[in-house]
PDB file of C-alpha atoms in Angstrom:
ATOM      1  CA  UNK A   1    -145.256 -65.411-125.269  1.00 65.00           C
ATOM      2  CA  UNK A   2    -148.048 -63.442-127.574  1.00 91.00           C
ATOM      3  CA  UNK A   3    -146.827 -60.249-128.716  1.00 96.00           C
ATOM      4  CA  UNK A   4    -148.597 -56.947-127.459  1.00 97.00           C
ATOM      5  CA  UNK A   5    -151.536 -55.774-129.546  1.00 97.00           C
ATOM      6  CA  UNK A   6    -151.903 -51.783-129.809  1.00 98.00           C
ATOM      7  CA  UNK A   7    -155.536 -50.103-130.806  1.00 98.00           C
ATOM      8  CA  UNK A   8    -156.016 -47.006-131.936  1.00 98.00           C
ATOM      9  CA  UNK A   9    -159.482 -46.179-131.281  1.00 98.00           C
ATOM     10  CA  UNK A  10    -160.551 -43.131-133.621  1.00 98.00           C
ATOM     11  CA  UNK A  11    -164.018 -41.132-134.144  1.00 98.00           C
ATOM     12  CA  UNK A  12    -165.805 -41.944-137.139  1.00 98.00           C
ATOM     13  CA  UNK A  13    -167.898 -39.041-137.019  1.00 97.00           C
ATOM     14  CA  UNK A  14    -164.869 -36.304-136.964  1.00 97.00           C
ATOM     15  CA  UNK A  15    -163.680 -38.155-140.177  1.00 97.00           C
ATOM     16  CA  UNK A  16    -160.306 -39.012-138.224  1.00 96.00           C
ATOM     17  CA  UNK A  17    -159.500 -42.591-139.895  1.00 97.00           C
ATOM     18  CA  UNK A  18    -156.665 -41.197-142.100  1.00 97.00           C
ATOM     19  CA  UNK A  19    -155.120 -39.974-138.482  1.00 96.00           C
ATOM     20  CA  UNK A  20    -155.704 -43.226-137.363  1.00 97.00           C
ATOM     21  CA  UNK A  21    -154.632 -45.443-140.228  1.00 97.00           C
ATOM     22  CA  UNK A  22    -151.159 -43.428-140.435  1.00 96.00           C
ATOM     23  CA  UNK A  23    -150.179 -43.466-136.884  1.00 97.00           C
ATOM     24  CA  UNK A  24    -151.139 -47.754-137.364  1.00 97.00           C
ATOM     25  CA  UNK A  25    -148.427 -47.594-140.280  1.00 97.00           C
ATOM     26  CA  UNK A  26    -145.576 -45.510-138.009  1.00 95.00           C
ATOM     27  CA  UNK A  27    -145.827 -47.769-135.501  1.00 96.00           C
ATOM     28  CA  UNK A  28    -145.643 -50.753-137.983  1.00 96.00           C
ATOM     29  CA  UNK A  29    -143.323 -49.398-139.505  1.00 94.00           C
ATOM     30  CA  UNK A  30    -140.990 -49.206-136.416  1.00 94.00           C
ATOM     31  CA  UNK A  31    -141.882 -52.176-133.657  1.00 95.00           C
ATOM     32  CA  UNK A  32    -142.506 -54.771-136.975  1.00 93.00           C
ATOM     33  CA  UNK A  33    -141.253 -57.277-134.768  1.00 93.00           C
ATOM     34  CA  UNK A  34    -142.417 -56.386-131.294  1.00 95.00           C
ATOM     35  CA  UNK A  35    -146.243 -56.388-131.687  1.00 97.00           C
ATOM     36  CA  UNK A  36    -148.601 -59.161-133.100  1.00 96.00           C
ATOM     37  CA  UNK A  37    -151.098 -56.632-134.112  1.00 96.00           C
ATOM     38  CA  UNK A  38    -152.688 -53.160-135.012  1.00 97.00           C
ATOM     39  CA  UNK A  39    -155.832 -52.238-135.230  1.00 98.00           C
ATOM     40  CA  UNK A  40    -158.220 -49.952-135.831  1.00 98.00           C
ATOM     41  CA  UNK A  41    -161.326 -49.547-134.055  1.00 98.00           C
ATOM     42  CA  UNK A  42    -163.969 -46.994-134.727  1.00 98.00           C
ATOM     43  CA  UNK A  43    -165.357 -44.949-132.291  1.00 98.00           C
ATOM     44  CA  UNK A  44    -167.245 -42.114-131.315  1.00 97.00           C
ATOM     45  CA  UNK A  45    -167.715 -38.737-129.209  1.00 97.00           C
ATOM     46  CA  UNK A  46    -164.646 -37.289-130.195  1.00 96.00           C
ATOM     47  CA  UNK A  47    -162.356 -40.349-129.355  1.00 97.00           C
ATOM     48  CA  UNK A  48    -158.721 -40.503-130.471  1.00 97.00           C
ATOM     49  CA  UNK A  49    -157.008 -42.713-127.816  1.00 98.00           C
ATOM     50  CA  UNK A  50    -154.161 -45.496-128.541  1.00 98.00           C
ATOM     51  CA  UNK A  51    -153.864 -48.864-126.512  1.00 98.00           C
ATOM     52  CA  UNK A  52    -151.349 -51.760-125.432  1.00 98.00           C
ATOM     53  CA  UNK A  53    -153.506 -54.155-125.030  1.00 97.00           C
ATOM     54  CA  UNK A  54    -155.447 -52.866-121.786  1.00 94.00           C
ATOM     55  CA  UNK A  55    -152.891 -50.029-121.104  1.00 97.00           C
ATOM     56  CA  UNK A  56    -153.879 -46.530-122.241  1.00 98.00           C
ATOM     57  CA  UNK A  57    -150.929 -44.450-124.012  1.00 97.00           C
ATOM     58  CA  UNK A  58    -152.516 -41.966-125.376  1.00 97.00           C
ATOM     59  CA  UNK A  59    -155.746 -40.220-124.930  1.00 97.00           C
ATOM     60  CA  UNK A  60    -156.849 -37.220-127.124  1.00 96.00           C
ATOM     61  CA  UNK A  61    -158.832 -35.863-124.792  1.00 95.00           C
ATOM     62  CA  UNK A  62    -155.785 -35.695-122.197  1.00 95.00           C
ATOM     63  CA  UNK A  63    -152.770 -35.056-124.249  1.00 92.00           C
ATOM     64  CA  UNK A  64    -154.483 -33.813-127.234  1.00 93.00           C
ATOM     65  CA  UNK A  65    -153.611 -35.161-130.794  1.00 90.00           C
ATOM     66  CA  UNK A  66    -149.913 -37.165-130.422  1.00 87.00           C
ATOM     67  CA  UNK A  67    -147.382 -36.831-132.802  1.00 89.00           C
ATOM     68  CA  UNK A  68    -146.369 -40.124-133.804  1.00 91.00           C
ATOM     69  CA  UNK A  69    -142.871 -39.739-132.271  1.00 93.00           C
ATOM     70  CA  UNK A  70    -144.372 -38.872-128.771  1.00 94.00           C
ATOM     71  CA  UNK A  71    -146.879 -42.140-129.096  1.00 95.00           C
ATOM     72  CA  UNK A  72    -144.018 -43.661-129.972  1.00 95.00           C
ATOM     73  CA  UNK A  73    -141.845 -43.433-126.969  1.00 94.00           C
ATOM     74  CA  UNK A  74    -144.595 -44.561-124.991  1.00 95.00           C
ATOM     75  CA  UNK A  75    -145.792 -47.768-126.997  1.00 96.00           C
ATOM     76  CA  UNK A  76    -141.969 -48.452-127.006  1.00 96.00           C
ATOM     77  CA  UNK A  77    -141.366 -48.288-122.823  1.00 95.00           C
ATOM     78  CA  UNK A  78    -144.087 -50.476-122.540  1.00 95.00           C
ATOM     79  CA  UNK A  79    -143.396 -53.383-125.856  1.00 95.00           C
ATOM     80  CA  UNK A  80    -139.555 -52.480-126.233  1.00 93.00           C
ATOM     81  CA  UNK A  81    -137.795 -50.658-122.932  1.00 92.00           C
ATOM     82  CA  UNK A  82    -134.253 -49.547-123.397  1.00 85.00           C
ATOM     83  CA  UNK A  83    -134.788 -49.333-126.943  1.00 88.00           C
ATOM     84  CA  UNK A  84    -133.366 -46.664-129.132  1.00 88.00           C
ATOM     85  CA  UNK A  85    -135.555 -44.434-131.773  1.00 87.00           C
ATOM     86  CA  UNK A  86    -132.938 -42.973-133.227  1.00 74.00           C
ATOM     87  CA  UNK A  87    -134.230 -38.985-134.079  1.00 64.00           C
ATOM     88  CA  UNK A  88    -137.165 -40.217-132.196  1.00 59.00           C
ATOM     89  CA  UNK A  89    -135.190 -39.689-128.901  1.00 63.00           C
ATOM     90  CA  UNK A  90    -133.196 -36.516-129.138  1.00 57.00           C
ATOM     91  CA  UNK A  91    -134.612 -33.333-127.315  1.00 53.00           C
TER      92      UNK A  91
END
C-alpha cells in the first residue's frame, strides 16, 4: 500500500514559502514513516492550504494560519489514527 502524500500549497506572491517549507519539516519530522511524500506547491491569491492526498486539512482562508500542532492532529487522524503526539495532544 503507497503511503499518503501531504501538499502544502502556499502563495508565492505573499512571500509565504518559509511558512510552508517549515510546516513540510514538522510534519517530517513527526509521521517520517507514515507518509511517502511532502511537497510544496506554489500558489497564488492568498493560498495557504495543506492536503492528504485529495483530502483538505487545512485551509487558510477557513481556519486561518495553523499552528503546526493543530495541522498536526489532523494529518495524523487521517495517516496515523489512535496515535499519540505526545505535548501535541494535551489541552
Amino acid at each position: 500500500m503507497d503511503k499518503p502524500r501531504v501538499e502544502v500549497e502556499y502563495c508565492i506572491r505573499c512571500r509565504w514559502l518559509p511558512r510552508a517549507a517549515w510546516l513540510a519539516q514538522e510534519l517530517l519530522t513527526t509521521f517520517e514513516n507514515e507518509l511517502g511524500a511532502v511537497a510544496l506547491v506554489p500558489g497564488e491569491g492568498g493560498v495557504f492550504t495543506v492536503r492528504v492526498d485529495d483530502t483538505v486539512v487545512w485551509n487558510r482562508k477557513d481556519d486561518g494560519f495553523p499552528e503546526p500542532t493543530a495541522v498536526k492532529r489532523r494529518v495524523r487522524d487521517l495517516v496515523a489514527p489512535g496515535r499519540p503526539l505526545g505535548h501535541a495532544d494535551a489541552p
